[in-house]
Every structure is written in structure tokens, then in C-alpha cells.
Amino acid sequence: KTVPVLTIDGPSGSGKGTISRLVATRIGWHYLDSGALYRAVGLAAAWEQIDLSDEDAVAACAARADIRFDAESEGGEPRVIVNGKDATHQLRMETAGAAASAIAALPAVRAALVDLQRGFRRPPGLVADGRDMGTVIFPDAGTKVFLTASAAERAERRYKQLKDKGVSVTLDGLLGEILARDARDANRAVAPLRPADDAVSIDTTGQGIAAVVEQVLALLPASL
Ligand code: C5P
């Protein structure tokens, strides 16, 4: 019997991370934050002063990267240890998001991360959050969700998230960065951001977290 997977894809700030974590906790499944892997590779490459457009060099860096999600959490999010260094804070910054988005457009880098991501599929099940979870990494997932929200609301959410973490940003600057990142993610040649044909789209604009969690849970088979 195959291990069940719930995929939750969508643009930055759509609420994927928060919703995925809460749903995974509710049903006792494992959780994969695939965006954190791309962010970690972007960061590791920057640390090694690798040119982020050098596809082979970044892919090699991805293949040898040691990325660990620590059980010990900070504010509900697990600590992320990259090549032995605690990168939890740095990874949440928009600079890491932008670096992730740049290296995520390189086919060899994406290929280097496929097996790592599929390895998170362990009993009793997996909630996988990202851009191509339902289309490329787990095309056979039993339940696929595509989360959206207006760009203004997504920028607002990120702004609050970053401010709570003590990162200084402006709402306008953030909106511009988010729109640029979304355009790059949606228009790239490999694994562009798009809903899987069999995904259920949920627009979270103006909706509270709890309401969205319930909508996602309602999509899961009753036999769970
Ligand atoms: O979800 P998060 O904002 O952490 O993702 C950071 C970047 O990593 C995205 O903008 C996207 O370019 C890339 N990414 C991806 N495929 C995934 C997850 C993230 O290309 N499955």
C-alpha cells in the first residue's frame, strides 16, 4: 500500500506553510517544506560564493548539501540546519526567497532535489508544501490543493510575519518583491507554478487560518 500524500501548492504568502503545518499536526502526518530546501540551497551556494547562475556548480552544491529540520522548534517552525549551521532566521528573509527563486529555475538544481523530497514520504502520510508538489514531485498524490490570495493580502501577511521576526521591511518593497518572484516562478520553463489538473483551488483572501484548515481537512478521504 502506498503512503498517502496531500500536496499544497501556491504562490508566496498564500498561507501554504501555516496551513500545511496545522493540517499535518491535526492528522499526524509528516510535513515537507520544499521551499525551505530551495532557500537552503540558495544560501549554501551564497556561502560558498558560487555564482547563482552557474547551473552545474549550484546543482553540485544542492547534491552535497546537508539540510536538516530540527525537532526543536522556534515559534512553531522547526529550526533548519544547513551544512551544520543554524540558518532558521536567514532562511525566512526575502533575500533568501529571491535566491531560492533564482536557483529554482535551473533544471539540474531541481533534479538534484527530487529524491530528497520524495524521501519525506513515510507512513502514516505526508503533507507537502511548495510550487510543484502536485505536478512534478508527487503526481500520484491522493489530494491536491492550490492555495491563492490577492497579491495585496499576500504582501500584508509576509509583512506581518517578517515584522514579528524583527526583520525590517516596507510593505511596498515587499509587494514588489513578491510580484517579481511570482512572475519568475510562474514563467520558468521547468516546473512552473501552476495548479495540477486534479487540484482543488482555494482562495484564502479574507479568510482566517482555521477556516482554511477545515476546508483542506474536508478534502481528505473520510477513511483517514
Ligand atoms: O515557498 P517559499 O517561499 O519558501 O519558496 C521559495 C522559492 O523556492 C519560491 O519562490 C520558488 O522559486 C522556489 N520553490 C520551487 N519549488 C518548490 C518550492 C519552492 O521552485 N516546490
Tab-separated table of N, CA and C in Angstrom, residues 151-218:
chain	number	residue	atom	x	y	z
A	151	ALA	N	-2.608	39.563	-4.270
A	151	ALA	CA	-1.211	39.961	-4.057
A	151	ALA	C	-1.100	40.910	-2.866
A	152	ALA	N	-2.065	41.820	-2.737
A	152	ALA	CA	-2.019	42.790	-1.627
A	152	ALA	C	-2.079	42.069	-0.286
A	153	GLU	N	-2.955	41.077	-0.201
A	153	GLU	CA	-3.078	40.357	1.069
A	153	GLU	C	-1.850	39.481	1.346
A	154	ARG	N	-1.291	38.915	0.291
A	154	ARG	CA	-0.095	38.090	0.481
A	154	ARG	C	1.070	38.941	0.980
A	155	ALA	N	1.201	40.143	0.426
A	155	ALA	CA	2.273	41.052	0.862
A	155	ALA	C	2.057	41.437	2.324
A	156	GLU	N	0.799	41.698	2.667
A	156	GLU	CA	0.445	42.083	4.036
A	156	GLU	C	0.809	40.965	5.021
A	157	ARG	N	0.501	39.726	4.654
A	157	ARG	CA	0.805	38.586	5.534
A	157	ARG	C	2.303	38.434	5.739
A	158	ARG	N	3.059	38.512	4.640
A	158	ARG	CA	4.516	38.390	4.733
A	158	ARG	C	5.089	39.515	5.599
A	159	TYR	N	4.516	40.696	5.415
A	159	TYR	CA	4.974	41.865	6.155
A	159	TYR	C	4.839	41.621	7.651
A	160	LYS	N	3.648	41.134	8.051
A	160	LYS	CA	3.417	40.850	9.471
A	160	LYS	C	4.357	39.764	9.970
A	161	GLN	N	4.491	38.698	9.157
A	161	GLN	CA	5.363	37.572	9.526
A	161	GLN	C	6.791	38.060	9.779
A	162	LEU	N	7.314	38.863	8.845
A	162	LEU	CA	8.691	39.329	8.954
A	162	LEU	C	8.855	40.320	10.095
A	163	LYS	N	7.847	41.187	10.268
A	163	LYS	CA	7.923	42.154	11.360
A	163	LYS	C	7.959	41.453	12.716
A	164	ASP	N	7.114	40.415	12.851
A	164	ASP	CA	7.098	39.628	14.087
A	164	ASP	C	8.465	39.021	14.352
A	165	LYS	N	9.215	38.759	13.284
A	165	LYS	CA	10.534	38.151	13.442
A	165	LYS	C	11.618	39.201	13.537
A	166	GLY	N	11.210	40.473	13.600
A	166	GLY	CA	12.183	41.534	13.785
A	166	GLY	C	12.942	41.924	12.540
A	167	VAL	N	12.436	41.511	11.354
A	167	VAL	CA	13.093	41.883	10.112
A	167	VAL	C	12.472	43.190	9.634
A	168	SER	N	13.307	44.187	9.267
A	168	SER	CA	12.716	45.454	8.851
A	168	SER	C	12.530	45.496	7.337
A	169	VAL	N	11.285	45.667	6.925
A	169	VAL	CA	10.927	45.727	5.510
A	169	VAL	C	9.816	46.764	5.350
A	170	THR	N	9.579	47.204	4.101
A	170	THR	CA	8.423	48.079	3.867
A	170	THR	C	7.397	47.273	3.071
A	171	LEU	N	6.121	47.621	3.289
A	171	LEU	CA	5.045	46.884	2.623
A	171	LEU	C	5.154	47.005	1.105
A	172	ASP	N	5.450	48.215	0.618
A	172	ASP	CA	5.571	48.439	-0.824
A	172	ASP	C	6.716	47.650	-1.437
A	173	GLY	N	7.861	47.671	-0.730
A	173	GLY	CA	9.024	46.951	-1.221
A	173	GLY	C	8.735	45.467	-1.300
A	174	LEU	N	8.043	44.985	-0.275
A	174	LEU	CA	7.725	43.561	-0.192
A	174	LEU	C	6.769	43.147	-1.308
A	175	LEU	N	5.764	43.997	-1.560
A	175	LEU	CA	4.793	43.704	-2.620
A	175	LEU	C	5.505	43.568	-3.961
A	176	GLY	N	6.435	44.505	-4.229
A	176	GLY	CA	7.196	44.467	-5.475
A	176	GLY	C	8.011	43.194	-5.581
A	177	GLU	N	8.661	42.807	-4.482
A	177	GLU	CA	9.500	41.599	-4.485
A	177	GLU	C	8.665	40.344	-4.689
A	178	ILE	N	7.487	40.310	-4.047
A	178	ILE	CA	6.608	39.150	-4.162
A	178	ILE	C	6.087	39.001	-5.592
A	179	LEU	N	5.691	40.129	-6.197
A	179	LEU	CA	5.179	40.064	-7.568
A	179	LEU	C	6.271	39.601	-8.533
A	180	ALA	N	7.505	40.086	-8.308
A	180	ALA	CA	8.614	39.695	-9.186
A	180	ALA	C	8.910	38.206	-9.037
A	181	ARG	N	8.882	37.722	-7.794
A	181	ARG	CA	9.186	36.313	-7.533
A	181	ARG	C	8.087	35.417	-8.128
A	182	ASP	N	6.818	35.822	-7.943
A	182	ASP	CA	5.701	35.048	-8.506
A	182	ASP	C	5.808	34.946	-10.023
A	183	ALA	N	6.149	36.077	-10.664
A	183	ALA	CA	6.227	36.092	-12.122
A	183	ALA	C	7.326	35.143	-12.578
A	184	ARG	N	8.457	35.151	-11.847
A	184	ARG	CA	9.560	34.272	-12.229
A	184	ARG	C	9.169	32.806	-12.012
A	185	ASP	N	8.490	32.509	-10.888
A	185	ASP	CA	8.091	31.127	-10.594
A	185	ASP	C	7.055	30.615	-11.597
A	186	ALA	N	6.156	31.507	-12.038
A	186	ALA	CA	5.079	31.077	-12.942
A	186	ALA	C	5.551	30.966	-14.389
A	187	ASN	N	6.593	31.721	-14.739
A	187	ASN	CA	7.010	31.779	-16.143
A	187	ASN	C	8.237	30.945	-16.483
A	188	ARG	N	8.831	30.277	-15.495
A	188	ARG	CA	10.033	29.499	-15.800
A	188	ARG	C	9.653	28.254	-16.620
A	189	ALA	N	10.676	27.730	-17.334
A	189	ALA	CA	10.425	26.600	-18.238
A	189	ALA	C	10.184	25.292	-17.493
A	190	VAL	N	10.925	25.063	-16.385
A	190	VAL	CA	10.758	23.799	-15.657
A	190	VAL	C	9.890	23.972	-14.424
A	191	ALA	N	8.954	23.059	-14.254
A	191	ALA	CA	8.080	23.042	-13.074
A	191	ALA	C	7.550	24.420	-12.703
A	192	PRO	N	6.926	25.118	-13.658
A	192	PRO	CA	6.375	26.437	-13.317
A	192	PRO	C	5.252	26.296	-12.296
A	193	LEU	N	5.027	27.360	-11.544
A	193	LEU	CA	3.942	27.356	-10.574
A	193	LEU	C	2.612	27.308	-11.318
A	194	ARG	N	1.889	26.225	-11.154
A	194	ARG	CA	0.530	26.134	-11.716
A	194	ARG	C	-0.212	25.021	-10.985
A	195	PRO	N	-1.539	25.117	-10.928
A	195	PRO	CA	-2.278	24.053	-10.249
A	195	PRO	C	-2.229	22.758	-11.066
A	196	ALA	N	-2.146	21.615	-10.397
A	196	ALA	CA	-2.269	20.329	-11.088
A	196	ALA	C	-3.698	20.252	-11.626
A	197	ASP	N	-3.883	19.485	-12.703
A	197	ASP	CA	-5.222	19.376	-13.299
A	197	ASP	C	-6.249	18.894	-12.284
A	198	ASP	N	-5.797	18.033	-11.371
A	198	ASP	CA	-6.742	17.473	-10.395
A	198	ASP	C	-6.655	18.165	-9.025
A	199	ALA	N	-6.137	19.402	-9.002
A	199	ALA	CA	-6.057	20.133	-7.725
A	199	ALA	C	-7.344	20.915	-7.462
A	200	VAL	N	-7.672	21.063	-6.183
A	200	VAL	CA	-8.795	21.906	-5.770
A	200	VAL	C	-8.218	23.263	-5.382
A	201	SER	N	-8.697	24.340	-6.014
A	201	SER	CA	-8.193	25.678	-5.684
A	201	SER	C	-9.000	26.295	-4.559
A	202	ILE	N	-8.280	26.901	-3.618
A	202	ILE	CA	-8.947	27.597	-2.516
A	202	ILE	C	-8.385	29.017	-2.467
A	203	ASP	N	-9.264	30.018	-2.600
A	203	ASP	CA	-8.848	31.416	-2.481
A	203	ASP	C	-8.967	31.808	-1.011
A	204	THR	N	-7.818	32.112	-0.388
A	204	THR	CA	-7.816	32.388	1.055
A	204	THR	C	-7.953	33.878	1.375
A	205	THR	N	-8.153	34.723	0.350
A	205	THR	CA	-8.287	36.171	0.598
A	205	THR	C	-9.434	36.420	1.576
A	206	GLY	N	-9.140	37.128	2.670
A	206	GLY	CA	-10.177	37.467	3.644
A	206	GLY	C	-10.622	36.309	4.523
A	207	GLN	N	-9.964	35.161	4.401
A	207	GLN	CA	-10.341	34.004	5.220
A	207	GLN	C	-9.350	33.813	6.361
A	208	GLY	N	-9.856	33.397	7.500
A	208	GLY	CA	-8.977	33.096	8.622
A	208	GLY	C	-8.308	31.747	8.435
A	209	ILE	N	-7.214	31.534	9.187
A	209	ILE	CA	-6.446	30.292	9.086
A	209	ILE	C	-7.308	29.073	9.407
A	210	ALA	N	-8.072	29.155	10.500
A	210	ALA	CA	-8.855	27.998	10.942
A	210	ALA	C	-9.856	27.555	9.878
A	211	ALA	N	-10.479	28.525	9.203
A	211	ALA	CA	-11.481	28.196	8.182
A	211	ALA	C	-10.832	27.454	7.016
A	212	VAL	N	-9.633	27.887	6.629
A	212	VAL	CA	-8.952	27.238	5.507
A	212	VAL	C	-8.513	25.822	5.897
A	213	VAL	N	-8.017	25.685	7.139
A	213	VAL	CA	-7.609	24.351	7.616
A	213	VAL	C	-8.798	23.385	7.513
A	214	GLU	N	-9.976	23.838	7.927
A	214	GLU	CA	-11.162	22.966	7.871
A	214	GLU	C	-11.506	22.594	6.427
A	215	GLN	N	-11.377	23.561	5.508
A	215	GLN	CA	-11.685	23.261	4.102
A	215	GLN	C	-10.736	22.208	3.546
A	216	VAL	N	-9.458	22.314	3.926
A	216	VAL	CA	-8.478	21.341	3.433
A	216	VAL	C	-8.752	19.964	4.048
A	217	LEU	N	-9.014	19.930	5.348
A	217	LEU	CA	-9.284	18.646	6.020
A	217	LEU	C	-10.492	17.954	5.386
A	218	ALA	N	-11.487	18.760	4.967
A	218	ALA	CA	-12.715	18.198	4.384
A	218	ALA	C	-12.449	17.517	3.038
